[in-house]
mmCIF file of C-alpha atoms and ligand atoms in Angstrom:
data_model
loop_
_atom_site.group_PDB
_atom_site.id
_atom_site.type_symbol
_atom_site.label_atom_id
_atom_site.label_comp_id
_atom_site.label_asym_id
_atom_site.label_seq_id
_atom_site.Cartn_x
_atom_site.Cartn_y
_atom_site.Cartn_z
ATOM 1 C CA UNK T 8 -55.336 25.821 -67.988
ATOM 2 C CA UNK T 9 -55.332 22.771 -70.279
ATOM 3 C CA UNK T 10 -56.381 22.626 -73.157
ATOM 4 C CA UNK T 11 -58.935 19.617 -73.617
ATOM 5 C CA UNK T 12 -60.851 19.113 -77.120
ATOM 6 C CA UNK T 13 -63.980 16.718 -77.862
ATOM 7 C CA UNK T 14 -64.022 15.632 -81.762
ATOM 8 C CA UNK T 15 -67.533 15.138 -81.673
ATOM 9 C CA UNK T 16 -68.720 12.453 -84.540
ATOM 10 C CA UNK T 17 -70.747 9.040 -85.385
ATOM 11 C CA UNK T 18 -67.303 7.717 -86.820
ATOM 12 C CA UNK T 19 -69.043 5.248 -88.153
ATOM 13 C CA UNK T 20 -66.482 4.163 -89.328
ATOM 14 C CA UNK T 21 -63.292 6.064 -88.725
ATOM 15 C CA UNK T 22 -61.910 7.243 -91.902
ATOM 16 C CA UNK T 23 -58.200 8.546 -92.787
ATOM 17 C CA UNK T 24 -59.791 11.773 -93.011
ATOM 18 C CA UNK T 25 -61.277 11.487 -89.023
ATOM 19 C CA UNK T 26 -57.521 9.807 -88.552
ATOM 20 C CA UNK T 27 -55.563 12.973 -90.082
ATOM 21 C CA UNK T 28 -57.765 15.800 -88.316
ATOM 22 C CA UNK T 29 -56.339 14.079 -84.990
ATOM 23 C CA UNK T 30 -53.190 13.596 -85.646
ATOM 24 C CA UNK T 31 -52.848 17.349 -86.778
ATOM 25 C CA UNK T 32 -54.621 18.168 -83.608
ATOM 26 C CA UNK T 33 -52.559 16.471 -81.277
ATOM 27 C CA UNK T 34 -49.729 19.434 -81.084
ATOM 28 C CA UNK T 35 -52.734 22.196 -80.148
ATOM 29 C CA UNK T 36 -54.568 20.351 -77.561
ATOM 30 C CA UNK T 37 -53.343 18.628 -73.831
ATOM 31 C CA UNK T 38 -55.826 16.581 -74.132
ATOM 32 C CA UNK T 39 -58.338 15.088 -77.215
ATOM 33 C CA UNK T 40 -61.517 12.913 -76.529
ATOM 34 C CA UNK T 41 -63.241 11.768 -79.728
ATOM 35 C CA UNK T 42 -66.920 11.238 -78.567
ATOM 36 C CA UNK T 43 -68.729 8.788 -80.294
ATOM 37 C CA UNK T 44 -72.768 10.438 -80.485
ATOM 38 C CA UNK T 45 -74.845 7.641 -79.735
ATOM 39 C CA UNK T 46 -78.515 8.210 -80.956
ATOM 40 C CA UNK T 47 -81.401 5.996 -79.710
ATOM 41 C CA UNK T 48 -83.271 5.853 -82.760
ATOM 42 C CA UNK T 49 -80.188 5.443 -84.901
ATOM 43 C CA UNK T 50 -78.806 1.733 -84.354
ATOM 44 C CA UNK T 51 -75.448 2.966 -86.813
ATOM 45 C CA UNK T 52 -73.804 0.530 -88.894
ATOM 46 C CA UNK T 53 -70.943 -0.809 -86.825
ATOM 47 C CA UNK T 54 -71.596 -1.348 -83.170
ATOM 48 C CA UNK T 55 -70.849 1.462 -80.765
ATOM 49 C CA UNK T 56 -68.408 -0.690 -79.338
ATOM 50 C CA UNK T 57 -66.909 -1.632 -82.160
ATOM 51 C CA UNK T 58 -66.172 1.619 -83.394
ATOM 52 C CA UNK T 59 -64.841 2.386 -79.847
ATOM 53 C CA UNK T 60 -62.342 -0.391 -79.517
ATOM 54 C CA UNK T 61 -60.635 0.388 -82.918
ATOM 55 C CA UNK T 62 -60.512 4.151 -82.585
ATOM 56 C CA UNK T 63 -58.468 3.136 -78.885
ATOM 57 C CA UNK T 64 -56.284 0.831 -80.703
ATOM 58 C CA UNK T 65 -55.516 3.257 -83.678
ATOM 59 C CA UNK T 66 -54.384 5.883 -81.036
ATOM 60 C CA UNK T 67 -52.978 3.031 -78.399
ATOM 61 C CA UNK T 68 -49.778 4.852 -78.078
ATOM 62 C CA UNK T 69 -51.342 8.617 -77.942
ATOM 63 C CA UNK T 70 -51.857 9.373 -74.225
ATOM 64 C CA UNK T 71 -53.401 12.652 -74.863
ATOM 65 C CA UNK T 72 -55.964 10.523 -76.990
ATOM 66 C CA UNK T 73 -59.194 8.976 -75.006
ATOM 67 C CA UNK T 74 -62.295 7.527 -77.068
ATOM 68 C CA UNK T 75 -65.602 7.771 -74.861
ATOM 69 C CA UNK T 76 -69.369 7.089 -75.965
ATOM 70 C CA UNK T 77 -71.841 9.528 -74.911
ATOM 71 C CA UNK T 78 -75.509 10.570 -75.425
ATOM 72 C CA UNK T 79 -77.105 13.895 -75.897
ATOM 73 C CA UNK T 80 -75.975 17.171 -76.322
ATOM 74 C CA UNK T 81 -72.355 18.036 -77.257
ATOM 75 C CA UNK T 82 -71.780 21.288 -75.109
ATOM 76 C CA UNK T 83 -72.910 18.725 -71.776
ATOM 77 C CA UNK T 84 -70.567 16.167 -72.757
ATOM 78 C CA UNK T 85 -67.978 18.988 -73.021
ATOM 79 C CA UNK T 86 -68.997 20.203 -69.820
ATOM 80 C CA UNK T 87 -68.765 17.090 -68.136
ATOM 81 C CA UNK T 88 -65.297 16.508 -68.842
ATOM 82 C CA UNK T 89 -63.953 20.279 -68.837
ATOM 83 C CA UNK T 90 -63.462 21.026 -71.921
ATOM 84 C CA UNK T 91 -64.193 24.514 -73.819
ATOM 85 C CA UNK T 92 -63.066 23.420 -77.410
ATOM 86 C CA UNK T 93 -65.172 21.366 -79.876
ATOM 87 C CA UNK T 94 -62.739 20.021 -82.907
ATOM 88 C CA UNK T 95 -64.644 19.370 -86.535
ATOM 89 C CA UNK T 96 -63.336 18.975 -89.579
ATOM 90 C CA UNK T 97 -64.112 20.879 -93.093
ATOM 91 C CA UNK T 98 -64.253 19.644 -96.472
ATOM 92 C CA UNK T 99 -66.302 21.628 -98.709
ATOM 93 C CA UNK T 100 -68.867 24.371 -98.778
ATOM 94 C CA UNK T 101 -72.095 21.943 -97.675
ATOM 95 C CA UNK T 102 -70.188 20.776 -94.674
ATOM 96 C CA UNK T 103 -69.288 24.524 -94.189
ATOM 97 C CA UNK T 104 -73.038 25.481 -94.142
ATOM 98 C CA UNK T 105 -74.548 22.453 -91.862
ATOM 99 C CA UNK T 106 -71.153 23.502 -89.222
ATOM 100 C CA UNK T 107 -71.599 26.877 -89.140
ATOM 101 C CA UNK T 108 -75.489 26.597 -88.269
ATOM 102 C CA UNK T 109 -74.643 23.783 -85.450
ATOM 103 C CA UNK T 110 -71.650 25.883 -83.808
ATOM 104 C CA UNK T 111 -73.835 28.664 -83.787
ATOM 105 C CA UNK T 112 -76.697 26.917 -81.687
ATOM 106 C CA UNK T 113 -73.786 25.744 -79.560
ATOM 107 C CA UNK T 114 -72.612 28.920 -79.127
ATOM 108 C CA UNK T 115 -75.838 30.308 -77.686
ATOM 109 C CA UNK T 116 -76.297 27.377 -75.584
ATOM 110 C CA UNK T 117 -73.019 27.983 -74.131
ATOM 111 C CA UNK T 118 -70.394 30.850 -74.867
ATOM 112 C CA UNK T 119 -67.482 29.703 -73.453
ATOM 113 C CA UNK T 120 -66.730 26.997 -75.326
ATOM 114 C CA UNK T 121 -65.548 27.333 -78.676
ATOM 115 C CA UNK T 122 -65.649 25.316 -82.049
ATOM 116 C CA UNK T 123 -62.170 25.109 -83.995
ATOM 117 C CA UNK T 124 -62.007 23.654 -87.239
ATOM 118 C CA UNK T 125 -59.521 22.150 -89.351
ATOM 119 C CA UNK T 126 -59.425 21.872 -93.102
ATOM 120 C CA UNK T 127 -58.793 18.050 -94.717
ATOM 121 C CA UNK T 128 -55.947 17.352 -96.577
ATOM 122 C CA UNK T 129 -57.133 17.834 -100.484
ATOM 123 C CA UNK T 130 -56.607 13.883 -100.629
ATOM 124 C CA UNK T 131 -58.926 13.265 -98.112
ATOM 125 C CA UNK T 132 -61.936 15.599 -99.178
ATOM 126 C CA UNK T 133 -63.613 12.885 -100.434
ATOM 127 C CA UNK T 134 -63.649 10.381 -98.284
ATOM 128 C CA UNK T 135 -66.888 9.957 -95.448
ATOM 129 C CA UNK T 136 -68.259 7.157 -93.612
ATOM 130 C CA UNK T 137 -71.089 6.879 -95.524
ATOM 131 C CA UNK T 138 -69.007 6.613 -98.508
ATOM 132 C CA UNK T 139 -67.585 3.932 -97.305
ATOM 133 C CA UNK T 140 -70.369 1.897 -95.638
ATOM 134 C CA UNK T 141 -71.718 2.441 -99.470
ATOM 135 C CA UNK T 142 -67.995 0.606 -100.506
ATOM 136 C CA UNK T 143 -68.816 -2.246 -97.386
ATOM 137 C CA UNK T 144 -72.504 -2.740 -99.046
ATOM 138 C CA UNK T 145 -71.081 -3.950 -102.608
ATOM 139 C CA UNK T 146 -67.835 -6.049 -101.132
ATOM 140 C CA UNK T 147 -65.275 -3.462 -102.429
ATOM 141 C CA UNK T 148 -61.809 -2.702 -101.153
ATOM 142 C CA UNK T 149 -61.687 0.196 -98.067
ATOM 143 C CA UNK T 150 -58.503 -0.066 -97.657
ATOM 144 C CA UNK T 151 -57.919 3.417 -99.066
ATOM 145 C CA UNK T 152 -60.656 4.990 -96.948
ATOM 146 C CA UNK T 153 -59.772 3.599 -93.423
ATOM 147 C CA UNK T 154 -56.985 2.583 -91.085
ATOM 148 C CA UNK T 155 -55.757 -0.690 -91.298
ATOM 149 C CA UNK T 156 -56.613 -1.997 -88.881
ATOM 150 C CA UNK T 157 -60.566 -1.146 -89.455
ATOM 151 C CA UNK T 158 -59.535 -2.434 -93.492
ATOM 152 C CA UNK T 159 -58.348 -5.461 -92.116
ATOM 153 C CA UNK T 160 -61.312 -6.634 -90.084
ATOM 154 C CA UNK T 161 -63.825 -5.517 -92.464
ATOM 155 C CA UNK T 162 -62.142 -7.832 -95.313
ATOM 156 C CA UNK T 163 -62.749 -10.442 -92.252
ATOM 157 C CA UNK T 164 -65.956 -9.984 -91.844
ATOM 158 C CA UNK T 165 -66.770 -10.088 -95.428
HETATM 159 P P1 LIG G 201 -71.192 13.588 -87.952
HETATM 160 O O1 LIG G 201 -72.247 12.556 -88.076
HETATM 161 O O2 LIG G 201 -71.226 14.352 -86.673
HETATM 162 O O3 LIG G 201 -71.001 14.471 -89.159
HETATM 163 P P2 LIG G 201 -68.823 12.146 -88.779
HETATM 164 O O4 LIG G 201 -68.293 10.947 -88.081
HETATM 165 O O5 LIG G 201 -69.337 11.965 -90.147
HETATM 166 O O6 LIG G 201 -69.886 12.722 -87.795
HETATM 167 O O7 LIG G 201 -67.716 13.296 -88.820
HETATM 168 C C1 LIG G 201 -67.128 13.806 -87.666
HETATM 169 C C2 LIG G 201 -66.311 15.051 -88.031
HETATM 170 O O8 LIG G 201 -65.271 14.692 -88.927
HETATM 171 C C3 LIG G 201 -67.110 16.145 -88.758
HETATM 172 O O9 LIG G 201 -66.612 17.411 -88.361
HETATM 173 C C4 LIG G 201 -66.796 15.910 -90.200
HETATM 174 O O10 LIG G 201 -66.920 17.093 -90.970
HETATM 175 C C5 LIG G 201 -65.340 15.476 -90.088
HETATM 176 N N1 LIG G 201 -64.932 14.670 -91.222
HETATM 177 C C6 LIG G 201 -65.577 13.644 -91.802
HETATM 178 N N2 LIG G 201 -64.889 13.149 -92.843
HETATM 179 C C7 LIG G 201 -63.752 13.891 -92.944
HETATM 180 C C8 LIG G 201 -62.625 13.907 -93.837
HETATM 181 N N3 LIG G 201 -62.539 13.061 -94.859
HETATM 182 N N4 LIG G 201 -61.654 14.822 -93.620
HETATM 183 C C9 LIG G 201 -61.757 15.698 -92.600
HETATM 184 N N5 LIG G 201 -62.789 15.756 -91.735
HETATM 185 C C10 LIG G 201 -63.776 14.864 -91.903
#
């Protein structure tokens, strides 16, 4: 059976930290799919599409990497494209608490799939998106934060 994972997230943007938990999960997976959520009432700070594009350059030479959008609940996006593993990632206690609650619900909704989670590197524990949409907002330097390629346009855009 393969293996397929959805890394469920509003990667708005994509961080080093979103970057890492792939890469690490490339050897345990056939197959990843980092879902963008989309949310109706929620326009998001980059475009969807945006966000999309640079994710699928990032991971351009990944085959076992696809990006899709989707809308609604995670387990029917998982079910959709076969796949019985949900992939988040763990910094600290609070993100501990607000996981545990969500793969729970998922879990009653459907029992066969199964939410595997990987702790960030120590030097990424700080870093979110919001973080650095708060680093965008005052004109500083993300460079740190995100790939370069997602650096590199938002210094254009500036
Ligand atoms: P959401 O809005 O669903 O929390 P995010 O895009 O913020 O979406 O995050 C997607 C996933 O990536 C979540 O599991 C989150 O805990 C994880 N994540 C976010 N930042 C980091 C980081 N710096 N290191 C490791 N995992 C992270």
């Amino acid at each position: 059976m393969n293996k397929i994972a959805v890394f469920p997230g509003s990667f708005d943007p994509f961080t080093i930290g979103h970057n890492s938990i792939v890469d690490r999960a490339i050897a345990l997976f056939d197959k990843i799919i980092i879902a963008i959520g989309y949310n109706d009432s929620k326009q998001g700070f980059f475009p969807i599409e945006k966000r999309k594009l640079w994710i699928e350059h990032i991971f351009k030479n990944q085959p076992s990497v696809e990006v899709q959008i989707y809308n609604g609940l995670t387990i029917d996006f998982c079910i959709s494209n076969k796949s019985n593993f949900i992939l988040r990632g763990l910094r600290t206690s609070s993100d501990f608490e607000y996981e545990r609650a969500i793969a729970q619900v998922n879990k009653l909704l459907n029992s066969n799939i199964e939410t595997i989670y990987m702790l960030t590197l120590p030097e990424h524990t700080a870093i979110s998106s919001s973080l650095v949409r708060e680093v965008i907002k005052y004109k500083g330097d993300t460079s740190k934060f995100v790939p370069k390629i997602i650096a590199d346009e938002i210094k254009k855009m500036m």
